[in-house]
C-alpha cells in the first residue's frame, strides 16, 4: 500500500515500540533505559521531510503508578526530541497521558483526547490527512477514531485491530510514501 501524501499531511507516532525499544513488562523512565528502534534516529530526517508536522502521542501510566515523575518523563522526551532534531526530525509537540488505565481524565489512547488538544494548538491538522504509527491495538483504534491512516509495527504485542499497513520498523514507512 502507498500513502499519497504532500506537505499538508501530519505524522503521529507512538513512543515505545515505535521510536524506542519497548520494555515489555516495564517502563522506559530514564534516558539510560532508552534504546532507539532499528534505524532510528538516523532515518528520522528522511521520514519527517514529507510531513507538515510530526507529533508523538504516548501513554505513560508509569507516572500514575509512581514509577516516574512527570518531570523525569519530560526530561527523557526533551533528550529524545533533541536527538531527533539533530537527525532532521522536528517534533512539533509531544502529548503524554500520565493517568492509569481507566482513570480520569481519560486522555489515554485509544481516546482521541490528546489529538483533539493538538488540533486546538495546531488548527491546520486534518486528521483525514494524517498517519498514526503504533504497535498496539489502542494506537490503531486512536487513529481510526479520528479518520487517520493507521500503521501497525509488528512486535511481541498481540493485536487484533487491522491497520491500513503493517511494517516491521518505523523506517520501513518510507517505502510506502509517495
Coordinates of N, CA and C in Angstrom, one line a residue:
X1 N 0.8 -1.2 0.0 CA 0.0 0.0 0.0 C 0.9 1.2 0.0
X2 N 0.5 2.2 -0.8 CA 1.2 3.5 -0.8 C 0.2 4.6 -0.3
X3 N 0.8 5.5 0.5 CA 0.1 6.6 1.0 C 0.5 7.8 0.1
X4 N -0.4 8.4 -0.6 CA -0.1 9.6 -1.4 C -0.2 10.8 -0.6
X5 N 0.9 11.3 -0.1 CA 0.9 12.5 0.8 C 1.6 13.7 0.2
X6 N 1.3 14.8 0.8 CA 2.0 16.0 0.5 C 2.3 16.8 1.8
X7 N 2.9 18.0 1.7 CA 3.3 18.7 2.9 C 2.2 19.1 3.8
X8 N 1.0 18.8 3.5 CA -0.1 19.2 4.3 C -0.5 18.1 5.3
X9 N 0.2 16.9 5.2 CA -0.1 15.7 6.0 C 0.7 15.8 7.3
X10 N 0.1 15.1 8.3 CA 0.8 15.1 9.7 C 1.1 13.6 10.0
X11 N 2.2 13.4 10.7 CA 2.6 12.1 11.2 C 2.4 12.0 12.7
X12 N 1.7 11.1 13.2 CA 1.5 10.9 14.6 C 2.2 9.6 15.0
X13 N 3.1 9.6 16.0 CA 3.9 8.5 16.4 C 3.7 8.1 17.8
X14 N 3.5 6.9 18.1 CA 3.6 6.4 19.5 C 5.1 6.4 19.8
X15 N 5.4 6.3 21.1 CA 6.8 6.3 21.5 C 7.4 4.9 21.6
X16 N 7.0 4.2 22.7 CA 7.5 2.9 23.0 C 7.1 1.9 21.9
X17 N 8.1 1.2 21.3 CA 7.9 0.3 20.3 C 7.9 0.9 18.9
X18 N 7.9 2.2 18.8 CA 8.0 2.9 17.5 C 9.3 3.7 17.4
X19 N 9.5 4.6 18.3 CA 10.7 5.4 18.3 C 11.8 4.7 19.1
X20 N 11.4 4.1 20.3 CA 12.4 3.4 21.1 C 11.9 2.0 21.4
X21 N 12.8 1.2 21.7 CA 12.5 -0.2 22.0 C 11.6 -0.3 23.3
X22 N 10.6 -1.0 23.2 CA 9.7 -1.2 24.3 C 10.2 -2.2 25.3
X23 N 10.0 -1.9 26.6 CA 10.4 -2.8 27.6 C 9.1 -3.5 28.0
X24 N 8.9 -4.7 27.5 CA 7.7 -5.5 27.8 C 7.8 -5.8 29.3
X25 N 6.7 -5.5 30.1 CA 6.7 -5.8 31.5 C 7.3 -4.7 32.3
X26 N 7.8 -3.6 31.7 CA 8.4 -2.5 32.4 C 8.2 -1.2 31.7
X27 N 8.9 -0.2 32.1 CA 8.7 1.2 31.6 C 10.0 1.8 31.3
X28 N 10.1 2.6 30.2 CA 11.3 3.4 29.9 C 11.1 4.7 30.6
X29 N 11.8 4.9 31.7 CA 11.5 6.2 32.5 C 12.8 7.0 32.6
X30 N 13.9 6.5 32.2 CA 15.2 7.3 32.3 C 15.9 7.2 30.9
X31 N 16.7 8.1 30.6 CA 17.4 8.1 29.3 C 18.3 6.9 29.2
X32 N 18.9 6.5 30.4 CA 19.8 5.3 30.4 C 19.0 4.0 29.9
X33 N 17.7 4.0 30.0 CA 16.9 2.8 29.6 C 16.4 3.0 28.2
X34 N 16.6 4.1 27.6 CA 16.1 4.5 26.3 C 17.0 3.9 25.2
X35 N 16.5 3.1 24.3 CA 17.2 2.5 23.2 C 16.4 2.7 21.9
X36 N 17.0 3.3 20.9 CA 16.3 3.6 19.7 C 15.9 2.3 19.0
X37 N 14.8 2.3 18.2 CA 14.4 1.2 17.4 C 15.4 1.2 16.2
X38 N 15.3 0.1 15.4 CA 16.1 0.0 14.2 C 16.1 1.2 13.3
X39 N 17.3 1.6 12.9 CA 17.5 2.8 12.0 C 17.1 4.1 12.6
X40 N 16.7 4.2 13.8 CA 16.4 5.5 14.4 C 17.5 5.9 15.4
X41 N 17.9 7.1 15.5 CA 17.2 8.3 14.8 C 17.8 8.6 13.5
X42 N 18.7 7.8 12.9 CA 19.4 8.1 11.7 C 18.3 8.3 10.5
X43 N 17.2 7.6 10.5 CA 16.3 7.7 9.4 C 15.2 8.9 9.7
X44 N 15.4 9.5 10.9 CA 14.4 10.5 11.3 C 14.1 11.6 10.3
X45 N 15.2 12.2 9.8 CA 15.1 13.3 8.9 C 14.4 13.0 7.6
X46 N 14.8 11.9 7.0 CA 14.1 11.4 5.8 C 12.7 11.1 6.0
X47 N 12.3 10.5 7.1 CA 11.0 10.2 7.4 C 10.1 11.4 7.6
X48 N 10.6 12.4 8.3 CA 9.9 13.6 8.6 C 9.7 14.6 7.5
X49 N 10.6 14.5 6.5 CA 10.6 15.5 5.4 C 9.2 15.7 4.7
X50 N 8.5 14.7 4.4 CA 7.3 14.9 3.6 C 6.1 15.5 4.5
X51 N 6.2 15.6 5.8 CA 5.1 16.0 6.6 C 5.2 17.4 7.1
X52 N 4.0 18.0 7.3 CA 3.9 19.3 7.8 C 4.3 19.3 9.3
X53 N 3.8 18.3 10.0 CA 4.1 18.2 11.5 C 4.3 16.7 11.8
X54 N 5.2 16.5 12.8 CA 5.3 15.2 13.4 C 5.0 15.4 14.9
X55 N 4.1 14.5 15.4 CA 3.7 14.6 16.8 C 4.0 13.2 17.4
X56 N 4.3 13.2 18.7 CA 4.5 12.0 19.5 C 3.3 12.0 20.5
X57 N 2.6 10.9 20.5 CA 1.4 10.7 21.3 C 1.7 9.4 22.1
X58 N 1.8 9.5 23.5 CA 2.2 8.4 24.3 C 1.5 8.3 25.6
X59 N 1.1 7.0 25.9 CA 0.5 6.7 27.2 C 1.7 6.4 28.1
X60 N 1.8 7.0 29.3 CA 2.8 6.8 30.2 C 2.2 6.7 31.6
X61 N 1.5 5.5 31.9 CA 0.9 5.3 33.2 C 1.9 5.1 34.3
X62 N 3.2 5.0 33.9 CA 4.2 4.8 34.9 C 4.2 6.0 35.9
X63 N 3.8 7.2 35.5 CA 3.7 8.3 36.3 C 2.6 8.1 37.4
X64 N 1.4 7.7 36.9 CA 0.3 7.4 37.9 C 0.7 6.3 38.9
X65 N 1.5 5.4 38.4 CA 1.9 4.3 39.3 C 3.0 4.6 40.2
X66 N 3.5 5.9 40.1 CA 4.6 6.3 41.0 C 6.0 5.8 40.6
X67 N 6.1 5.2 39.4 CA 7.4 4.7 39.0 C 8.3 5.7 38.3
X68 N 7.7 6.9 38.0 CA 8.5 8.0 37.4 C 7.7 9.3 37.7
X69 N 8.3 10.4 37.7 CA 7.6 11.7 37.8 C 7.4 12.2 36.4
X70 N 6.4 13.1 36.3 CA 6.2 13.8 35.1 C 7.5 14.6 34.6
X71 N 8.2 15.1 35.6 CA 9.5 15.8 35.3 C 10.5 14.8 34.6
X72 N 10.6 13.6 35.2 CA 11.5 12.6 34.6 C 11.1 12.3 33.1
X73 N 9.8 12.1 32.9 CA 9.4 11.8 31.6 C 9.6 13.0 30.6
X74 N 9.3 14.2 31.1 CA 9.6 15.4 30.3 C 11.1 15.5 29.9
X75 N 12.0 15.2 30.9 CA 13.4 15.3 30.6 C 13.8 14.2 29.6
X76 N 13.3 13.0 29.7 CA 13.5 12.0 28.7 C 13.1 12.4 27.3
X77 N 11.9 13.0 27.3 CA 11.3 13.5 26.0 C 12.1 14.6 25.4
X78 N 12.7 15.5 26.3 CA 13.5 16.6 25.8 C 14.8 16.0 25.1
X79 N 15.4 15.0 25.7 CA 16.6 14.4 25.1 C 16.2 13.7 23.8
X80 N 15.1 13.0 23.8 CA 14.7 12.3 22.6 C 14.4 13.3 21.5
X81 N 13.7 14.3 21.8 CA 13.4 15.4 20.8 C 14.6 16.0 20.3
X82 N 15.6 16.3 21.2 CA 16.8 16.9 20.7 C 17.6 16.0 19.7
X83 N 17.7 14.7 20.1 CA 18.4 13.8 19.2 C 17.7 13.6 17.8
X84 N 16.3 13.6 17.9 CA 15.6 13.5 16.6 C 15.9 14.8 15.8
X85 N 15.8 15.9 16.5 CA 16.1 17.2 15.8 C 17.5 17.2 15.2
X86 N 18.5 16.7 15.9 CA 19.9 16.6 15.4 C 19.9 15.8 14.1
X87 N 19.0 14.9 14.0 CA 18.9 14.0 12.8 C 17.9 14.4 11.8
X88 N 17.3 15.6 11.9 CA 16.5 16.2 10.9 C 15.0 16.1 11.1
X89 N 14.6 15.5 12.3 CA 13.1 15.4 12.5 C 12.7 16.4 13.6
X90 N 12.0 17.4 13.2 CA 11.4 18.4 14.1 C 10.1 17.9 14.6
X91 N 10.0 17.6 15.9 CA 8.8 17.1 16.5 C 8.0 18.4 17.0
X92 N 6.9 18.6 16.4 CA 6.1 19.8 16.7 C 5.6 19.8 18.2
X93 N 5.2 18.6 18.7 CA 4.7 18.5 20.1 C 4.7 17.0 20.5
X94 N 4.8 16.9 21.8 CA 4.7 15.6 22.4 C 3.5 15.6 23.4
X95 N 2.6 14.7 23.2 CA 1.4 14.7 24.1 C 1.6 13.4 25.0
X96 N 1.4 13.6 26.3 CA 1.7 12.5 27.2 C 0.4 12.3 28.1
X97 N -0.1 11.1 28.1 CA -1.2 10.8 29.1 C -0.6 10.0 30.3
X98 N -0.6 10.6 31.4 CA 0.1 10.1 32.6 C -0.9 9.3 33.5
X99 N -2.2 9.3 33.2 CA -3.1 8.6 34.1 C -3.0 7.1 33.9
X100 N -3.5 6.4 34.9 CA -3.6 4.9 34.9 C -4.7 4.5 33.9
X101 N -4.7 3.3 33.4 CA -5.8 2.8 32.6 C -7.1 2.9 33.3
X102 N -8.1 3.5 32.7 CA -9.4 3.6 33.2 C -9.6 4.8 34.2
X103 N -8.6 5.6 34.5 CA -8.7 6.7 35.4 C -8.9 8.0 34.6
X104 N -9.5 8.9 35.3 CA -9.8 10.3 34.8 C -8.4 11.0 34.6
X105 N -8.2 11.8 33.7 CA -9.2 12.5 32.8 C -9.4 11.8 31.5
X106 N -9.0 10.5 31.3 CA -9.2 9.7 30.1 C -8.6 10.3 28.9
X107 N -7.3 10.7 29.0 CA -6.6 11.1 27.8 C -5.9 10.0 27.1
X108 N -5.8 8.9 27.8 CA -5.0 7.7 27.2 C -5.6 7.3 25.9
X109 N -4.7 6.9 25.0 CA -5.1 6.2 23.8 C -5.8 4.9 24.2
X110 N -6.9 4.5 23.6 CA -7.4 5.0 22.3 C -8.3 6.2 22.3
X111 N -8.5 6.8 23.5 CA -9.3 8.1 23.5 C -8.6 9.1 22.5
X112 N -9.4 9.8 21.7 CA -8.8 10.8 20.8 C -8.4 12.1 21.5
X113 N -8.6 12.2 22.8 CA -8.4 13.5 23.5 C -7.1 14.2 23.2
X114 N -6.0 13.5 23.2 CA -4.7 14.1 23.0 C -4.6 14.7 21.6
X115 N -5.2 14.1 20.6 CA -5.2 14.6 19.3 C -6.1 15.8 19.2
X116 N -7.2 15.8 19.9 CA -8.1 17.0 19.9 C -7.4 18.2 20.5
X117 N -6.6 17.9 21.6 CA -5.9 19.0 22.2 C -4.9 19.6 21.2
X118 N -4.2 18.7 20.5 CA -3.3 19.2 19.5 C -3.9 20.0 18.4
X119 N -5.1 19.6 18.0 CA -5.9 20.3 17.0 C -6.2 21.8 17.4
X120 N -6.4 22.0 18.7 CA -6.6 23.3 19.2 C -5.4 24.2 19.1
X121 N -4.2 23.6 19.3 CA -2.9 24.3 19.2 C -2.5 24.4 17.7
X122 N -2.8 23.4 16.9 CA -2.4 23.4 15.5 C -3.6 23.2 14.6
X123 N -4.4 24.3 14.4 CA -5.7 24.1 13.7 C -5.6 23.6 12.3
X124 N -4.4 23.7 11.7 CA -4.2 23.2 10.4 C -4.2 21.6 10.3
X125 N -4.1 20.9 11.4 CA -4.2 19.5 11.4 C -5.5 19.0 10.7
X126 N -5.4 18.1 9.8 CA -6.5 17.5 9.1 C -6.3 16.0 9.4
X127 N -7.2 15.5 10.3 CA -7.0 14.0 10.6 C -7.2 13.1 9.4
X128 N -7.9 13.5 8.4 CA -8.1 12.7 7.2 C -6.8 12.7 6.4
X129 N -5.9 13.6 6.7 CA -4.6 13.7 6.0 C -3.5 13.5 7.1
X130 N -3.7 12.4 7.9 CA -2.7 12.1 9.0 C -2.5 10.6 9.0
X131 N -1.3 10.2 9.5 CA -1.0 8.8 9.6 C -0.6 8.6 11.1
X132 N -1.2 7.6 11.7 CA -0.8 7.2 13.1 C 0.0 5.9 13.0
X133 N 1.2 5.9 13.6 CA 2.0 4.7 13.6 C 2.2 4.3 15.1
X134 N 1.8 3.0 15.3 CA 1.9 2.5 16.7 C 2.2 1.0 16.6
X135 N 2.2 0.4 17.8 CA 2.5 -1.0 17.9 C 1.4 -1.8 18.8
X136 N 0.3 -1.1 19.1 CA -0.7 -1.7 19.9 C -2.1 -1.5 19.2
X137 N -3.1 -2.2 19.7 CA -4.5 -2.0 19.3 C -4.9 -0.6 19.6
X138 N -4.6 -0.1 20.8 CA -5.0 1.2 21.2 C -4.5 2.3 20.2
X139 N -3.3 2.1 19.7 CA -2.8 3.1 18.7 C -3.6 3.1 17.4
X140 N -3.9 1.9 16.9 CA -4.7 1.7 15.7 C -6.1 2.3 16.0
X141 N -6.7 2.0 17.1 CA -8.1 2.5 17.4 C -8.1 4.0 17.5
X142 N -7.0 4.6 18.1 CA -6.9 6.0 18.2 C -6.9 6.6 16.8
X143 N -6.1 6.1 15.9 CA -6.1 6.6 14.6 C -7.4 6.5 13.8
X144 N -8.0 5.3 13.9 CA -9.2 5.0 13.2 C -10.4 6.0 13.7
X145 N -10.4 6.2 15.0 CA -11.5 7.1 15.5 C -11.4 8.5 14.9
X146 N -10.2 8.9 14.6 CA -10.0 10.2 14.1 C -10.0 10.3 12.5
X147 N -10.1 9.1 11.9 CA -10.1 9.1 10.4 C -8.8 9.1 9.8
X148 N -7.7 8.8 10.6 CA -6.4 8.7 10.1 C -6.1 7.4 9.4
X149 N -5.0 7.4 8.6 CA -4.5 6.2 8.1 C -3.7 5.6 9.2
X150 N -3.7 4.2 9.4 CA -3.1 3.6 10.5 C -2.0 2.6 10.0
X151 N -0.9 2.6 10.8 CA 0.2 1.7 10.5 C 0.6 1.0 11.8
X152 N 0.7 -0.3 11.8 CA 1.0 -1.1 12.9 C 2.4 -1.7 12.8
X153 N 3.2 -1.4 13.7 CA 4.6 -2.1 13.7 C 4.4 -3.4 14.4
X154 N 4.9 -4.4 13.8 CA 4.8 -5.8 14.3 C 5.7 -5.9 15.5
X155 N 5.3 -6.6 16.6 CA 6.1 -6.8 17.7 C 5.6 -8.0 18.5
X156 N 6.1 -8.2 19.7 CA 5.6 -9.3 20.6 C 4.1 -9.0 21.0
X157 N 3.7 -7.8 20.9 CA 2.3 -7.4 21.3 C 1.3 -8.2 20.5
X158 N 0.4 -8.8 21.2 CA -0.7 -9.5 20.5 C -1.7 -8.4 20.1
X159 N -2.1 -8.3 18.8 CA -3.0 -7.3 18.4 C -4.1 -8.0 17.6
X160 N -5.3 -7.3 17.6 CA -6.4 -7.8 16.9 C -7.0 -6.8 15.9
X161 N -6.6 -5.5 16.1 CA -7.1 -4.4 15.1 C -6.3 -4.6 13.8
X162 N -7.0 -4.3 12.7 CA -6.4 -4.4 11.4 C -6.1 -3.0 10.9
X163 N -4.8 -2.6 10.8 CA -4.4 -1.3 10.3 C -4.5 -1.2 8.8
X164 N -4.2 0.0 8.3 CA -4.1 0.1 6.8 C -2.8 -0.5 6.3
X165 N -1.8 -0.6 7.2 CA -0.5 -1.1 6.8 C 0.2 -1.7 8.0
X166 N 0.9 -2.8 7.7 CA 1.8 -3.5 8.7 C 3.2 -3.2 8.3
X167 N 4.1 -2.9 9.2 CA 5.6 -2.7 8.9 C 6.3 -3.3 10.1
X168 N 7.6 -3.5 9.9 CA 8.5 -4.1 10.9 C 9.2 -3.0 11.8
X169 N 9.5 -1.9 11.1 CA 10.2 -0.8 11.8 C 9.7 0.5 11.2
X170 N 9.8 1.6 12.0 CA 9.3 2.9 11.6 C 10.0 3.3 10.3
X171 N 11.3 3.0 10.2 CA 12.0 3.4 8.9 C 11.4 2.8 7.7
X172 N 10.7 1.7 7.8 CA 10.1 1.0 6.7 C 8.9 1.8 6.1
X173 N 8.4 2.8 6.8 CA 7.3 3.6 6.4 C 7.7 4.3 5.1
X174 N 8.9 4.7 5.0 CA 9.4 5.5 3.8 C 9.0 4.8 2.5
X175 N 9.1 3.5 2.4 CA 8.8 2.8 1.2 C 7.4 2.8 0.8
X176 N 6.5 3.3 1.7 CA 5.1 3.4 1.5 C 4.5 4.8 1.3
X177 N 5.4 5.8 1.1 CA 5.0 7.2 1.0 C 5.3 7.6 -0.5
X178 N 4.4 8.3 -1.1 CA 4.7 8.8 -2.4 C 4.0 10.2 -2.5

